[in-house]
Tab-separated table of C-alpha atoms and ligand atoms in Angstrom:
chain	number	residue	atom	x	y	z
A	1	MET	CA	104.527	88.762	104.861
A	2	GLU	CA	106.669	86.166	103.158
A	3	ILE	CA	108.883	85.781	106.230
A	4	HIS	CA	105.815	85.804	108.452
A	5	TYR	CA	104.126	83.081	106.427
A	6	ASP	CA	107.115	80.989	105.480
A	7	ARG	CA	109.049	81.066	108.743
A	8	HIS	CA	106.879	82.096	111.690
A	9	HIS	CA	103.747	80.272	110.645
A	10	ARG	CA	105.675	77.262	109.399
A	11	THR	CA	107.494	76.964	112.733
A	12	TYR	CA	104.209	76.844	114.653
A	13	PHE	CA	102.911	74.248	112.238
A	14	ASN	CA	106.028	72.058	112.480
A	15	ASN	CA	106.145	72.349	116.267
A	16	TYR	CA	102.470	71.470	116.560
A	17	VAL	CA	102.875	68.390	114.375
A	18	ASN	CA	105.806	67.307	116.554
A	19	ALA	CA	103.912	68.026	119.782
A	20	VAL	CA	100.960	65.791	118.891
A	21	LYS	CA	102.862	63.073	117.018
A	22	GLY	CA	102.087	59.673	118.521
A	23	THR	CA	99.555	61.116	120.997
A	24	THR	CA	95.766	60.807	121.116
A	25	LEU	CA	95.553	64.345	119.681
A	26	GLU	CA	97.285	63.443	116.438
A	27	ASN	CA	94.169	63.036	114.276
A	28	ILE	CA	91.794	65.347	116.108
A	29	PRO	CA	90.720	68.646	114.481
A	30	LEU	CA	92.232	71.708	116.135
A	31	GLU	CA	88.827	73.100	117.107
A	32	LYS	CA	88.283	69.977	119.244
A	33	VAL	CA	91.794	70.066	120.676
A	34	PHE	CA	91.201	73.663	121.796
A	35	ALA	CA	88.038	72.688	123.683
A	36	SER	CA	90.225	70.868	126.246
A	37	VAL	CA	93.589	72.491	125.567
A	38	SER	CA	94.112	73.205	129.290
A	39	THR	CA	94.913	69.511	129.732
A	40	ALA	CA	97.156	69.242	126.663
A	41	GLY	CA	100.241	71.199	127.757
A	42	ASP	CA	101.921	74.424	126.646
A	43	ALA	CA	103.440	73.045	123.418
A	44	VAL	CA	100.001	72.108	122.104
A	45	ARG	CA	98.389	75.339	123.323
A	46	ASN	CA	101.050	77.681	121.940
A	47	ASN	CA	101.869	75.926	118.676
A	48	GLY	CA	98.316	74.763	117.977
A	49	GLY	CA	97.128	78.328	118.524
A	50	GLY	CA	99.937	79.698	116.360
A	51	PHE	CA	99.130	77.259	113.570
A	52	TYR	CA	95.374	77.866	113.679
A	53	ASN	CA	95.325	81.652	114.266
A	54	HIS	CA	97.653	82.323	111.334
A	55	THR	CA	95.521	80.113	109.070
A	56	ILE	CA	92.528	82.357	109.773
A	57	PHE	CA	94.659	85.488	109.480
A	58	TRP	CA	95.957	84.709	105.955
A	59	LYS	CA	92.473	83.927	104.714
A	60	ASN	CA	91.296	87.256	106.198
A	61	LEU	CA	93.636	89.089	103.853
A	62	GLY	CA	92.986	89.792	100.197
A	63	LYS	CA	91.994	92.456	97.753
A	64	GLY	CA	88.962	93.426	95.776
A	65	SER	CA	86.223	92.151	98.046
A	66	SER	CA	83.129	94.298	98.329
A	67	GLY	CA	82.719	94.610	102.092
A	68	PRO	CA	80.529	93.106	104.785
A	69	SER	CA	77.423	91.302	103.492
A	70	ALA	CA	73.977	92.790	104.194
A	71	GLU	CA	73.530	90.277	107.047
A	72	LEU	CA	76.920	91.012	108.599
A	73	SER	CA	76.478	94.792	108.169
A	74	SER	CA	73.185	94.634	109.967
A	75	ALA	CA	74.718	92.584	112.817
A	76	ILE	CA	77.624	95.046	113.044
A	77	ASN	CA	75.229	97.989	113.290
A	78	GLN	CA	73.204	96.166	115.918
A	79	SER	CA	76.211	95.328	118.104
A	80	PHE	CA	78.405	98.387	117.599
A	81	SER	CA	75.920	101.011	116.260
A	82	SER	CA	77.988	101.696	113.098
A	83	PHE	CA	80.808	100.301	110.990
A	84	ASP	CA	83.124	103.102	112.175
A	85	LYS	CA	82.428	102.275	115.827
A	86	PHE	CA	83.059	98.605	115.111
A	87	ARG	CA	86.391	99.397	113.451
A	88	GLU	CA	87.354	101.670	116.335
A	89	ALA	CA	86.584	98.946	118.893
A	90	PHE	CA	88.539	96.346	116.906
A	91	ASN	CA	91.480	98.753	116.543
A	92	ASN	CA	91.454	99.427	120.273
A	93	ALA	CA	91.508	95.706	121.008
A	94	GLY	CA	94.651	95.412	118.888
A	95	LYS	CA	96.306	98.575	120.155
A	96	THR	CA	95.741	97.840	123.839
A	97	ARG	CA	96.822	94.196	123.799
A	98	PHE	CA	99.991	94.421	125.897
A	99	GLY	CA	102.868	92.419	124.457
A	100	SER	CA	101.981	89.799	121.864
A	101	GLY	CA	98.565	88.571	120.838
A	102	TRP	CA	95.583	88.841	118.540
A	103	ALA	CA	92.512	91.048	118.032
A	104	TRP	CA	89.267	89.208	117.255
A	105	LEU	CA	85.790	89.734	115.931
A	106	TYR	CA	83.916	86.636	117.057
A	107	LEU	CA	80.416	85.261	117.437
A	108	THR	CA	79.261	84.452	120.956
A	109	ALA	CA	77.278	81.321	121.876
A	110	ASP	CA	74.059	83.393	121.705
A	111	LYS	CA	75.017	84.484	118.150
A	112	LYS	CA	76.038	88.046	118.949
A	113	LEU	CA	79.068	89.802	117.486
A	114	ALA	CA	81.768	90.723	119.976
A	115	ILE	CA	85.344	91.990	119.982
A	116	THR	CA	88.220	90.937	122.188
A	117	SER	CA	91.935	90.319	122.194
A	118	THR	CA	93.871	87.292	123.389
A	119	PRO	CA	97.453	87.013	124.661
A	120	ASN	CA	100.204	85.049	122.920
A	121	GLN	CA	98.676	82.391	120.622
A	122	ASP	CA	95.448	81.884	122.557
A	123	ASN	CA	92.074	82.182	120.795
A	124	PRO	CA	88.367	82.261	121.741
A	125	LEU	CA	87.957	78.536	120.970
A	126	MET	CA	90.236	77.558	123.854
A	127	ASP	CA	88.827	76.375	127.166
A	128	ILE	CA	91.421	78.528	128.965
A	129	SER	CA	90.172	81.705	127.250
A	130	PRO	CA	88.007	83.992	129.436
A	131	VAL	CA	86.055	84.946	126.281
A	132	LYS	CA	84.656	82.194	124.091
A	133	GLY	CA	83.120	82.093	120.652
A	134	THR	CA	83.659	81.444	116.956
A	135	PRO	CA	86.411	83.513	115.306
A	136	LEU	CA	85.265	85.606	112.313
A	137	LEU	CA	88.085	88.100	111.732
A	138	THR	CA	91.475	88.321	113.354
A	139	LEU	CA	94.564	90.505	113.324
A	140	ASP	CA	98.010	89.396	114.423
A	141	VAL	CA	99.511	92.081	116.679
A	142	TRP	CA	102.743	90.293	117.504
A	143	GLU	CA	105.728	92.524	116.699
A	144	HIS	CA	106.858	89.977	114.119
A	145	ALA	CA	103.710	90.831	112.131
A	146	TYR	CA	104.621	94.494	111.583
A	147	TYR	CA	108.095	95.343	112.839
A	148	LEU	CA	109.946	95.047	109.509
A	149	LYS	CA	107.662	97.558	107.800
A	150	TYR	CA	106.150	99.617	110.619
A	151	GLN	CA	108.837	99.340	113.332
A	152	ASN	CA	107.179	100.253	116.651
A	153	LYS	CA	104.105	101.834	115.035
A	154	ARG	CA	101.524	99.163	115.714
A	155	ALA	CA	98.671	101.651	115.252
A	156	ASP	CA	99.744	102.401	111.644
A	157	TYR	CA	99.843	98.680	110.864
A	158	ILE	CA	96.364	98.258	112.348
A	159	ASP	CA	94.979	101.174	110.317
A	160	ALA	CA	96.474	99.744	107.090
A	161	PHE	CA	94.932	96.330	107.820
A	162	TRP	CA	91.501	97.656	106.783
A	163	ASN	CA	92.730	98.201	103.205
A	164	VAL	CA	93.291	94.471	102.742
A	165	VAL	CA	90.512	92.749	104.692
A	166	ASN	CA	89.023	89.923	102.630
A	167	TRP	CA	85.353	90.455	103.466
A	168	ASP	CA	84.280	87.531	101.285
A	169	GLU	CA	85.970	85.223	103.783
A	170	VAL	CA	84.620	87.071	106.833
A	171	ASN	CA	81.109	86.946	105.339
A	172	ARG	CA	81.516	83.210	104.712
A	173	ARG	CA	82.662	82.563	108.272
A	174	TYR	CA	79.799	84.638	109.650
A	175	LYS	CA	77.199	82.787	107.572
A	176	GLU	CA	78.615	79.435	108.659
A	177	ALA	CA	78.771	80.393	112.346
A	178	VAL	CA	75.282	81.868	112.480
B	1	MN	MN1	102.282	85.958	113.437
């Protein structure tokens, strides 16, 4: 985690800062940059995504939170029929993402919960993404996220993720997005 945070994430951040330096994107929030990222070039797309996605990911992690709020639980049951089915669908999104990418729980424009995965450093805020919405919970499934501890066993890493989800943050994001 230390290497992931201090080296991988930092590299995306540094490269993003360099990519937008002196351009019209320099002082624009990432969420706005993503809305027209197709016109901004690969350095902005890949490093902006890497910077932003990891920021959500770290805040997703923590210990001692109680679980989904009553509102989020009810939305989860409505969209996926149960918490176990939701977790299974999220796990499948992570397990079946070929190569590198991210699994997402996100809120659609019509305020419904949905699950997807994105390749590389893309995310559902990007105009190039076939699925769009507001990110609520994400899991990094790049090999660099798990290889040192789990080697090739991505599924074990995904299962262990649920022990350290910071639901307080997911609940906050859900409340804000709704
Ligand atoms: Mn990563």
